Coordinates of C-alpha atoms and ligand atoms in Angstrom, one line a residue:
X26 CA 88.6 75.3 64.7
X27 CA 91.6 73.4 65.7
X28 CA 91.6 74.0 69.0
X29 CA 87.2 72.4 68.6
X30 CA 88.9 69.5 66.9
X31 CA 91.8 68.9 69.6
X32 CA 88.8 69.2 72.8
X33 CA 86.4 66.7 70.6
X34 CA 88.9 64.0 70.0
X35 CA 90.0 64.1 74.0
X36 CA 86.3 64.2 74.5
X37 CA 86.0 60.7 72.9
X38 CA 89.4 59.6 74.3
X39 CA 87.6 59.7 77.7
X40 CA 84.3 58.9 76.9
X41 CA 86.0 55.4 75.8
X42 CA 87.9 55.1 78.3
X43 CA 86.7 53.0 81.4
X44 CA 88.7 54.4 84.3
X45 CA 88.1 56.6 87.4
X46 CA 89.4 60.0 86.7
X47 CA 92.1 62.1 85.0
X48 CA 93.4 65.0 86.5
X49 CA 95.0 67.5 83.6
X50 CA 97.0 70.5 84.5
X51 CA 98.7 72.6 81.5
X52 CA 101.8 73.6 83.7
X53 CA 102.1 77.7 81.8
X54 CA 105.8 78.4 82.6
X55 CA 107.4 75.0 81.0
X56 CA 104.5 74.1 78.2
X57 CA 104.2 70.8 79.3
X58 CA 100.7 69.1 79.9
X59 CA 100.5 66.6 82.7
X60 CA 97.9 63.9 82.7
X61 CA 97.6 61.9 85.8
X62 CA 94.6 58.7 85.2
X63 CA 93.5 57.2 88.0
X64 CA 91.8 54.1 86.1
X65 CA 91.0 51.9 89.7
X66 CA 90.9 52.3 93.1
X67 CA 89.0 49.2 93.6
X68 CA 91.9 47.2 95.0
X69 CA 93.4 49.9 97.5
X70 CA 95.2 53.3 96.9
X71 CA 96.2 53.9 93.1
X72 CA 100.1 53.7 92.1
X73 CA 101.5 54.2 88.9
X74 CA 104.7 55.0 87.1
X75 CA 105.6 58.9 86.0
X76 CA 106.2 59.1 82.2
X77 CA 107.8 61.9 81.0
X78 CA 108.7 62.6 77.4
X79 CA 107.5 64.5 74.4
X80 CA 105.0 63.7 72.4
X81 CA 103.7 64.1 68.8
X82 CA 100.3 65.9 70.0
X83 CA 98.4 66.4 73.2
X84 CA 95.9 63.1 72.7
X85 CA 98.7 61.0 72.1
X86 CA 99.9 62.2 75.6
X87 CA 96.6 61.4 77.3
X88 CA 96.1 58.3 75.4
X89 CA 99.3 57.3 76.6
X90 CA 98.2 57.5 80.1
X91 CA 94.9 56.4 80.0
X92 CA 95.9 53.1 78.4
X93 CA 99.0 52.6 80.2
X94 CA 96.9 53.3 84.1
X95 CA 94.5 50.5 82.4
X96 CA 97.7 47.9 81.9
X97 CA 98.6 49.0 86.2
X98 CA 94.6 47.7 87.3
X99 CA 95.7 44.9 85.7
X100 CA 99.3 44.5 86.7
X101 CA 98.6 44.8 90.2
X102 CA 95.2 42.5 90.3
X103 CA 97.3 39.6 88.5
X104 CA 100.0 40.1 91.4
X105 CA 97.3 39.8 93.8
X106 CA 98.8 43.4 95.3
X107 CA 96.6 45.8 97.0
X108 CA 96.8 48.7 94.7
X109 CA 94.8 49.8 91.9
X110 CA 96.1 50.9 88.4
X111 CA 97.1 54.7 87.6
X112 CA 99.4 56.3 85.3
X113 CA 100.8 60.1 84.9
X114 CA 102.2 61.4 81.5
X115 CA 104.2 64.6 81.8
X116 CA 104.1 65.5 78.0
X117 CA 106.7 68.0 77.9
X118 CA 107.7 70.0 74.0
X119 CA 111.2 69.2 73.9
X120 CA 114.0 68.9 75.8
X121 CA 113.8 71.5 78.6
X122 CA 116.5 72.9 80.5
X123 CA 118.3 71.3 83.6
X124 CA 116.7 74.3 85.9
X125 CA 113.0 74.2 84.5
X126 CA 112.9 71.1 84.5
X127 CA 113.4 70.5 88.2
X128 CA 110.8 73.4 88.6
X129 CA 108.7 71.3 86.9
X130 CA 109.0 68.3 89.2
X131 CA 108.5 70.2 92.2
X132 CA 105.1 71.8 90.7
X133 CA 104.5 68.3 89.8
X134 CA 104.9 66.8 93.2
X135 CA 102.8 69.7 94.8
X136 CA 100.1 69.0 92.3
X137 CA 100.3 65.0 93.8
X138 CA 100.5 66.2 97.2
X139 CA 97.5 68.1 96.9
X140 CA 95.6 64.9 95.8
X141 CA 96.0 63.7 99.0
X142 CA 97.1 60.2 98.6
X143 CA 94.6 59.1 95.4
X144 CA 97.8 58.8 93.4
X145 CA 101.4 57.2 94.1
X146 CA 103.8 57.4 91.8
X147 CA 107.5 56.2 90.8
X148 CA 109.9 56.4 87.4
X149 CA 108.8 55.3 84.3
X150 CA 110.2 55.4 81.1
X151 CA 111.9 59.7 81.3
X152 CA 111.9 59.4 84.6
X153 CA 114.6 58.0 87.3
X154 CA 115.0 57.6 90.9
X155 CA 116.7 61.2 91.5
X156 CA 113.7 62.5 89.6
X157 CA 111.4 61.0 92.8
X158 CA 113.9 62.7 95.0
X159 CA 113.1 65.9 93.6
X160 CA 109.3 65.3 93.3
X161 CA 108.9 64.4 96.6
X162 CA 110.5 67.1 97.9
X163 CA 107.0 68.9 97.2
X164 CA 104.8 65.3 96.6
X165 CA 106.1 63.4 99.8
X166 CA 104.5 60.9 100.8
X167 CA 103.3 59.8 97.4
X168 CA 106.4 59.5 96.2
X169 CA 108.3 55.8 95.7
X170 CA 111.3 54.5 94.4
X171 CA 113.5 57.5 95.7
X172 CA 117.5 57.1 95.2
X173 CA 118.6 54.7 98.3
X174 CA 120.3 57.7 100.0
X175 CA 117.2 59.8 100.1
X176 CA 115.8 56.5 102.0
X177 CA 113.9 55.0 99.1
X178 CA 114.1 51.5 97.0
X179 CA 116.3 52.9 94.7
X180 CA 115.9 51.7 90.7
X181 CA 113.1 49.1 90.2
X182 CA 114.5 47.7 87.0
X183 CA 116.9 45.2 88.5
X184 CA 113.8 43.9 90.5
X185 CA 112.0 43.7 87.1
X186 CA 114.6 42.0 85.5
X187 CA 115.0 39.8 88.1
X188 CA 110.9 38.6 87.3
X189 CA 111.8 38.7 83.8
X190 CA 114.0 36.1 84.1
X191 CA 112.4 33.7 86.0
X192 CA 109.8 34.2 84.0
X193 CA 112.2 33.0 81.2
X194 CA 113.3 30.1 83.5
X195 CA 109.7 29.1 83.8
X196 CA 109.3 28.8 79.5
X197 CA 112.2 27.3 79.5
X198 CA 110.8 24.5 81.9
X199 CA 108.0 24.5 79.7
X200 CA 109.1 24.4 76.8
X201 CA 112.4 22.3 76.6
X202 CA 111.7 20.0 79.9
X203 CA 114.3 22.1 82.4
X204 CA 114.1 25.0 83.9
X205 CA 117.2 26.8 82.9
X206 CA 118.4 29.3 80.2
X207 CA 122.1 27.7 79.9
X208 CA 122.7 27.5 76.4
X209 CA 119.3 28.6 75.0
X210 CA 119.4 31.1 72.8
X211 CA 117.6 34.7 74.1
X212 CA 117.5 38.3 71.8
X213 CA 116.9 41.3 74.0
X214 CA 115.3 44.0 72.1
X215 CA 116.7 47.1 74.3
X216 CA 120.0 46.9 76.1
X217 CA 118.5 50.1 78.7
X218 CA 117.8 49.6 82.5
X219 CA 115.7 46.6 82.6
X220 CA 117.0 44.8 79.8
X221 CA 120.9 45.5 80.5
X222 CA 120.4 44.2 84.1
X223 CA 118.4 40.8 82.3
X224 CA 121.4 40.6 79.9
X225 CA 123.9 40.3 82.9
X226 CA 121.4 37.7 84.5
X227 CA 120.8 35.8 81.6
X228 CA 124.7 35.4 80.9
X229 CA 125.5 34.3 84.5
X230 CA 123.3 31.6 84.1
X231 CA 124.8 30.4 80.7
X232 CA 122.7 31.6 77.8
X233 CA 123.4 32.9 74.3
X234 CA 122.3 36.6 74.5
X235 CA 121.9 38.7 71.4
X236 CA 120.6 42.3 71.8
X237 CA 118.9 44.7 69.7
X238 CA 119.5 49.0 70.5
X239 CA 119.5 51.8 69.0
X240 CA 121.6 53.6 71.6
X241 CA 125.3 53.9 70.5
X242 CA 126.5 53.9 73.8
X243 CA 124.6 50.5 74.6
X244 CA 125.6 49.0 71.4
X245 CA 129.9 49.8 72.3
X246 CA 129.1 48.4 75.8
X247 CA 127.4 44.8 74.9
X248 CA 128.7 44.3 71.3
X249 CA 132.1 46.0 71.7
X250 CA 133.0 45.2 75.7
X251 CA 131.4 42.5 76.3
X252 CA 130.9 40.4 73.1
X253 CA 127.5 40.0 72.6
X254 CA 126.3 39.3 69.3
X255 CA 124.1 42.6 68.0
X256 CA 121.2 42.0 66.1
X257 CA 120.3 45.1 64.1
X258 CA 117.0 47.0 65.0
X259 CA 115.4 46.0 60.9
X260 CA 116.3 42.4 61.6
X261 CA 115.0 42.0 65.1
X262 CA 111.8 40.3 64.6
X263 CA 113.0 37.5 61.6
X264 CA 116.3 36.7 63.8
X265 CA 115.8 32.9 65.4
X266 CA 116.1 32.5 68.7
X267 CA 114.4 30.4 71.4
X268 CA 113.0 33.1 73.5
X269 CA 112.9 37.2 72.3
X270 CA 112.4 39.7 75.4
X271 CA 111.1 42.8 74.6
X272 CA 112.4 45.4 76.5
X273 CA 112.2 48.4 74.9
X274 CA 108.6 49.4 73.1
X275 CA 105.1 48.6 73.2
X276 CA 103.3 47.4 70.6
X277 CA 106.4 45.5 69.2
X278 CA 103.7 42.5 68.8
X279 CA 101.6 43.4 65.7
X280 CA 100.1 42.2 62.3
X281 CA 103.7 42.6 60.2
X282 CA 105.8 41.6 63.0
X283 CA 104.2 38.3 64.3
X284 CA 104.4 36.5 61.2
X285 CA 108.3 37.7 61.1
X286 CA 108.9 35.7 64.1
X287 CA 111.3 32.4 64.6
X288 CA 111.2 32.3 68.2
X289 CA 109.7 29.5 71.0
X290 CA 108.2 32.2 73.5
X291 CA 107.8 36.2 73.8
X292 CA 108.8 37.1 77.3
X293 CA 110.2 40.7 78.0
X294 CA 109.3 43.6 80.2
X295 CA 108.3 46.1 77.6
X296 CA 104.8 47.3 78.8
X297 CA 101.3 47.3 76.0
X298 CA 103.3 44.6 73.9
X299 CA 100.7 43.6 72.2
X300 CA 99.5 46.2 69.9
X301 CA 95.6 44.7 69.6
X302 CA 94.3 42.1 71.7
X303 CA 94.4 40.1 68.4
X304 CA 98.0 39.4 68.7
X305 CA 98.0 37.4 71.7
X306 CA 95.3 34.8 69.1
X307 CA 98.2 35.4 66.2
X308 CA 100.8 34.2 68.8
X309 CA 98.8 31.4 69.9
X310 CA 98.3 30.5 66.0
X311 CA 102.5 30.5 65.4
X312 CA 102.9 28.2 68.5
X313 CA 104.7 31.2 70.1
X314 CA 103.9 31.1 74.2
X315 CA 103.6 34.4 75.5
X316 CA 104.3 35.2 79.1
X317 CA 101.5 38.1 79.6
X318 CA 103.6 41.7 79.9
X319 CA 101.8 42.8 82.9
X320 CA 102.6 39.3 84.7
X321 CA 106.1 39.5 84.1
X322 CA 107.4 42.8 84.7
X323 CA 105.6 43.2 87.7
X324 CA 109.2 42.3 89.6
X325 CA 109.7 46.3 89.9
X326 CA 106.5 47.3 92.1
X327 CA 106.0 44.6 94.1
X328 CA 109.7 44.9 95.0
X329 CA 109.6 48.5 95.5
X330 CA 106.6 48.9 97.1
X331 CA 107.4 45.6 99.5
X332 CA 110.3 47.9 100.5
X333 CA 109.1 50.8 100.9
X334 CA 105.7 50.3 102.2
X335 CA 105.9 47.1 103.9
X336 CA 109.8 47.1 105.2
X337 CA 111.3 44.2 103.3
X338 CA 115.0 43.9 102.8
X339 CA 116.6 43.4 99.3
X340 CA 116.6 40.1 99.9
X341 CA 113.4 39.6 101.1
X342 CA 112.1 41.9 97.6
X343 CA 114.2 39.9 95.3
X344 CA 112.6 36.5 96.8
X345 CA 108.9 37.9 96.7
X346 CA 109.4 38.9 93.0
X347 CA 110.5 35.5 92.1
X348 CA 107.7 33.6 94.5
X349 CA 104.9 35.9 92.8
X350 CA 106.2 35.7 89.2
X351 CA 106.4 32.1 89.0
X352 CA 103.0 31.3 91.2
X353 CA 101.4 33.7 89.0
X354 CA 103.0 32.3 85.1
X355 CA 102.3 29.4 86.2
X356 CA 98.7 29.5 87.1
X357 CA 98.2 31.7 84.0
X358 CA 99.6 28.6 81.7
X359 CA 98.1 26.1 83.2
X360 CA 94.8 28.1 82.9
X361 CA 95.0 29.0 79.1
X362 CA 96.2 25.6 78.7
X363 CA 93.6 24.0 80.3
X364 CA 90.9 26.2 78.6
X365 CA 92.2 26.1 75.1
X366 CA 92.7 30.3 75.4
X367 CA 95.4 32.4 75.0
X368 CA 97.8 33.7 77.8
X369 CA 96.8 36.7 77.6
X370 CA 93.3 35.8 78.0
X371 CA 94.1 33.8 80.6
X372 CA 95.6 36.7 82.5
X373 CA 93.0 38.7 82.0
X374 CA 90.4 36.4 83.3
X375 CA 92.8 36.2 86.5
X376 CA 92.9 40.0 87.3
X377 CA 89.3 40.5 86.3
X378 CA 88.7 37.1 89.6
X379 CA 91.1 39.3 91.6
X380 CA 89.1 43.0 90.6
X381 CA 85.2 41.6 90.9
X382 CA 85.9 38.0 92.4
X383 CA 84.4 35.4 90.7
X384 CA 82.7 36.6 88.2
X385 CA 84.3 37.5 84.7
X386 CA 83.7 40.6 82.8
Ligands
NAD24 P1 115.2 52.2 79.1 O1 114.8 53.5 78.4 O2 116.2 52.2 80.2 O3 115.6 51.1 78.1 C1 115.0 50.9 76.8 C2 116.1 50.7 75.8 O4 115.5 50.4 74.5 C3 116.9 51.9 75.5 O5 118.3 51.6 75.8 C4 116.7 52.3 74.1 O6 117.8 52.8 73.4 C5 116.3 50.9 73.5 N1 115.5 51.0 72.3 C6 114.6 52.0 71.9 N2 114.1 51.7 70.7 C7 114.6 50.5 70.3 C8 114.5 49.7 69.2 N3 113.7 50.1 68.2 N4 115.2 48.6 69.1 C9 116.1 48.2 70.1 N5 116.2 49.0 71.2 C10 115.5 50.1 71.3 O7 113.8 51.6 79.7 P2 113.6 50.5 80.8 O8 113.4 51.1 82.1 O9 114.7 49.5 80.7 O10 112.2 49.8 80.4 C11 112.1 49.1 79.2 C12 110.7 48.7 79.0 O11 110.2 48.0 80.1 C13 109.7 49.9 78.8 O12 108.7 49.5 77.9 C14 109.2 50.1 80.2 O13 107.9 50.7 80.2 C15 109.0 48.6 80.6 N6 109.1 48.5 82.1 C16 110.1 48.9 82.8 C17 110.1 48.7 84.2 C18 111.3 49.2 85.1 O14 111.4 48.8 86.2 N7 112.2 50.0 84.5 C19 109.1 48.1 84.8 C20 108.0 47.6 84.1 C21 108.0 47.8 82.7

């Protein structure tokens, strides 16, 4: 009976769902279950990051994916890059051993190997750079954003942070008349990869950071070391600040929060912020401008893949994720501006011109 119930609620998930395909292997020897969706390969080969954590049932594993490969189809169409949008979840129960879980990984790899090329893949949230080392020791060459001595990018969140916060820059512009963060105020909701290296930017360039974490660790580091002012995870959303930066959760962007907020602009690198597509209207009703999630964390794969796939230098990666960032904002506020629309509609409407041309869904 519950097994009837489990197979009927993944056979709606699917049926719902508008993507390509979804490849599902239950790997025996660790428990996990691995969804990789392929959502669309209309724009060129599909990439996606590798999620890997555990989850409070199977469906919320291959929800997970399916709705996160959607967000890539879109990330990559509003960046204009020739990829289309995929998404693996490696839903494993529990912590698992240091040993079983690089055994794991290199099942994993052979299983993207044998797809032969339909799906790339790099970290995601459970996932780092050594991970991609040991993946594509079976996966190669579908594997990106290998550690820098294995001859890959290396860690893409610096690269997203770096889009991030020109992203920032560009509300600021809009908003207060200059383009600069020096002495606006910013709260960082997750002090982790991404939002750590936006902290350092952010302070560089003279602004008043507060952060939000839940990581002890984190919390010693920017409150204790450095002096930043710590904003407790229950007071997040009612703290005022000019701009607040997700980068830590989806979904942080809801009925109860929105209301809570005392912030200018929402503009942070968390992925699925919004939790319905309501919440972008809700914004748009506070006065809050929202830079579009998909738009502004995009810093990490165009970098990456610019690197890896089309030979650019650092350099070259850091200036390509600031030219396509701001091009791309910029259109997208001038557009929902223009129309009377939200951002996020506005973003929308320019993937869906970049994934069927003119014509909107
Ligand atoms: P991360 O795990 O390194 O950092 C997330 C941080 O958020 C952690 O330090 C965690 O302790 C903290 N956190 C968790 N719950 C919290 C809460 N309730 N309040 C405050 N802090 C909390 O992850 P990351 O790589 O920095 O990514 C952050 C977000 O950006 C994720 O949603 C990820 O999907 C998205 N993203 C990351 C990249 C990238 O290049 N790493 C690219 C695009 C999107």
């Amino acid at each position: 009976m519950e097994r009837g119930v489990t197979l009927g609620r993944m056979d709606s998930l699917l049926k719902d769902w508008d993507g390509e395909t979804v490849i599902v292997r239950h790997d025996k020897p660790s428990g996990a279950w691995i969804f990789i969706a392929v959502h669309s390969t209309r724009l060129g080969p599909a990439a996606g990051g590798t999620r890997m954590k555990a989850y409070p049932d199977v469906q919320a594993a291959l929800l997970d994916a399916l709705r996160l490969s959607e967000g890539m189809t879109f990330k990559f169409a509003a960046s204009g890059m020739p990829f289309g949008g995929a998404k693996a979840v490696v839903a494993i129960p529990g912590n698992l051993e240091r040993e079983s879980r690089t055994a794991l990984l290199q099942r994993y790899g052979a299983l993207i190997r044998q797809l032969g090329g339909l799906f790339r893949t790099g970290p995601d949230v459970g996932t780092t750079p050594d991970d991609m080392d040991v993946i594509a020791t079976t996966g190669a060459p579908y594997i990106v954003s290998r550690t820098v001595g294995a001859g890959g990018a290396g860690d893409p969140g610096p690269l997203t942070a770096r889009g991030v916060f020109t992203g920032i820059k560009l509300l600021c512009g809009r908003l207060f008349g200059v383009e600069s963060v020096s002495n606006r105020t910013v709260l960082v909701q997750g002090a982790g990869d991404v939002g750590g290296s936006l902290i350092g930017m952010l302070r560089e360039a003279g602004a008043e950071v507060q952060f939000s974490e839940v990581n002890d660790g984190l919390i010693r580091t920017f409150r204790d070391e450095l002096g930043l002012r710590y904003v407790h995870p229950s007071a997040t959303y009612s703290t005022e600040c000019d701009i607040f930066a997700p980068c830590a959760l989806g979904a942080v962007l809801n009925a109860e929060t929105i209301p809570r907020l005392k912030c200018r602009a929402v503009a942070g690198s968390a992925n699925n912020q919004l939790e319905t597509q309501a919440d972008a209207e809700r914004l748009r009703a506070m006065g809050i401008l929202y830079a579009p999630d998909y738009v502004i964390n995009a810093g990490g794969v165009i970098g990456v893949l610019g690197m890896e796939l089309q030979g650019w230098t650092r350099d070259k990666a850091d200036g390509e994720v600031v030219a396509n960032i701001r091009r791309n904002l910029d259109q997208i506020f001038e557009s929902a501006a223009a129309e009377g629309v939200t951002t996020d509609a506005a973003a929308r409407k320019l993937a869906d011109s970049r994934l069927f041309g003119a014509v909107s869904r």
